[in-house]
XYZ file of C-alpha atoms in Angstrom:
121
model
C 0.000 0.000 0.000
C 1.293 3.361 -1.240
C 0.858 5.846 1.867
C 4.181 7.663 1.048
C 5.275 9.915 -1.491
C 8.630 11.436 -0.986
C 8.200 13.795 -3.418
C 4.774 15.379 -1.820
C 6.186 18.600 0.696
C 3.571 17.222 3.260
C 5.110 15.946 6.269
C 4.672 11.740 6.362
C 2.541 11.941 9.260
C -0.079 14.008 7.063
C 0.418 11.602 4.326
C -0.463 8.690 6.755
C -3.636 10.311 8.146
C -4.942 11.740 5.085
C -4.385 7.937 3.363
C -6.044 6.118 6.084
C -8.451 8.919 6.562
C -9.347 8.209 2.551
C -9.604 4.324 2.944
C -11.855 4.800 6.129
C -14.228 7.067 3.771
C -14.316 4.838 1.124
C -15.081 2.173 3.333
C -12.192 -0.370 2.507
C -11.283 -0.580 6.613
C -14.423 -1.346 8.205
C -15.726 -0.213 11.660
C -14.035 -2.116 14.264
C -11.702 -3.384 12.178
C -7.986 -3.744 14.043
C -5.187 -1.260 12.631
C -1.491 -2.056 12.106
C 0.290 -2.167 14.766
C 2.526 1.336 15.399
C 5.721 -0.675 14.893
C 4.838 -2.948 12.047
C 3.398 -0.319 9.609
C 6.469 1.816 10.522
C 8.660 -0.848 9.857
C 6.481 -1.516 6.287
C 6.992 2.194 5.494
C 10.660 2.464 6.524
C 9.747 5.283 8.958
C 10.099 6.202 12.648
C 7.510 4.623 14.830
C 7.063 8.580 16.274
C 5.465 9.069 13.024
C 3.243 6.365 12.971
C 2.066 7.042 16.463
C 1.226 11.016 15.461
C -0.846 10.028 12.310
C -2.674 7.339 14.177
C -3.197 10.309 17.348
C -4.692 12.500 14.690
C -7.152 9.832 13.293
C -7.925 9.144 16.880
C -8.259 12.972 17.477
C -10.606 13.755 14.185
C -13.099 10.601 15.046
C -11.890 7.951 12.462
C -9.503 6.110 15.072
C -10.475 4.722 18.934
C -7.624 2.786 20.867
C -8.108 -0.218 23.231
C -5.362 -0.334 25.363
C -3.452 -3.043 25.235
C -4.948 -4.112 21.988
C -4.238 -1.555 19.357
C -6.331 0.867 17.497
C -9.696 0.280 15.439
C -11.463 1.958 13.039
C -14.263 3.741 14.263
C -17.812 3.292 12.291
C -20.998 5.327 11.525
C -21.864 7.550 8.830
C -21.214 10.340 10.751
C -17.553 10.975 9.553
C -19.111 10.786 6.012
C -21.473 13.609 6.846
C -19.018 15.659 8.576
C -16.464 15.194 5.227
C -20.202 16.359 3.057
C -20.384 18.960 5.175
C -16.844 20.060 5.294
C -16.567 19.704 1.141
C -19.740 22.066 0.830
C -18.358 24.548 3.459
C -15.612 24.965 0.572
C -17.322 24.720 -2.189
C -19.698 27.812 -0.586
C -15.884 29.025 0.146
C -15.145 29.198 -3.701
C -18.042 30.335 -4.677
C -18.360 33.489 -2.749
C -14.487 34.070 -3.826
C -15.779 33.448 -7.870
C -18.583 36.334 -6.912
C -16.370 38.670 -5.069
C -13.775 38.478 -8.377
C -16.676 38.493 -10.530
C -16.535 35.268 -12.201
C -19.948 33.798 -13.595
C -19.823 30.637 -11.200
C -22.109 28.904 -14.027
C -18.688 29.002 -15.923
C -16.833 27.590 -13.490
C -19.012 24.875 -12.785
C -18.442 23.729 -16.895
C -14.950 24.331 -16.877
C -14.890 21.957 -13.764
C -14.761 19.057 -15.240
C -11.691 20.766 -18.208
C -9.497 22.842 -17.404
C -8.895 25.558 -19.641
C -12.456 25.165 -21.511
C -13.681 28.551 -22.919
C -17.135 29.275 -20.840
């Protein structure tokens, strides 16, 4: 599994959350489902187990993590960490379109050129 890309600026501990936060979304881990171990999926990644540990604090921290100690970490279920990421994703799409009026761009023209970039409106 490709959590890491050396080239991205992000620090790895970003990468990590934002990668598990996607899988957790899409529903490939499933509520209650056990985590890697810290060590192991540092050890898979070649990084420091530090890392590992922050990523899986900030999972735990936004909602899509809970720990059992002495057992690991799980993924944590419900459909309300789909409806916060909906709600968060219209938040900045209402974002970008009050920034289109304010510059006075016809948001009907963004909207096409959505799906190509560069298409004439």
């Amino acid at each position: 599994m490709d959590l890491i890309d050396y080239r991205d600026a992000r620090p790895i501990y970003e990468q990590i959350t934002e990668r598990y936060k996607t899988l957790i979304l899409k529903g490939v881990l499933l509520p209650d489902e056990q985590m890697p171990s810290v060590r192991s999926l540092a050890m898979e990644l070649s990084t420091n187990p530090n890392t590992v540990q922050k990523a899986y604090a900030e999972l735990e921290r936004q909602g899509f993590l809970y720990t059992v100690r002495g057992r690991g970490n799980f993924v944590s279920g419900g459909k309300n960490l789909l409806e916060q990421k909906t709600d968060e994703l219209a938040s900045r799409l209402k974002a970008l379109k009050h920034e289109a009026m304010d510059l006075g761009i016809d948001w009907k023209c963004v909207e096409e050129r959505a799906g190509e970039v560069g298409k004439p409106c």
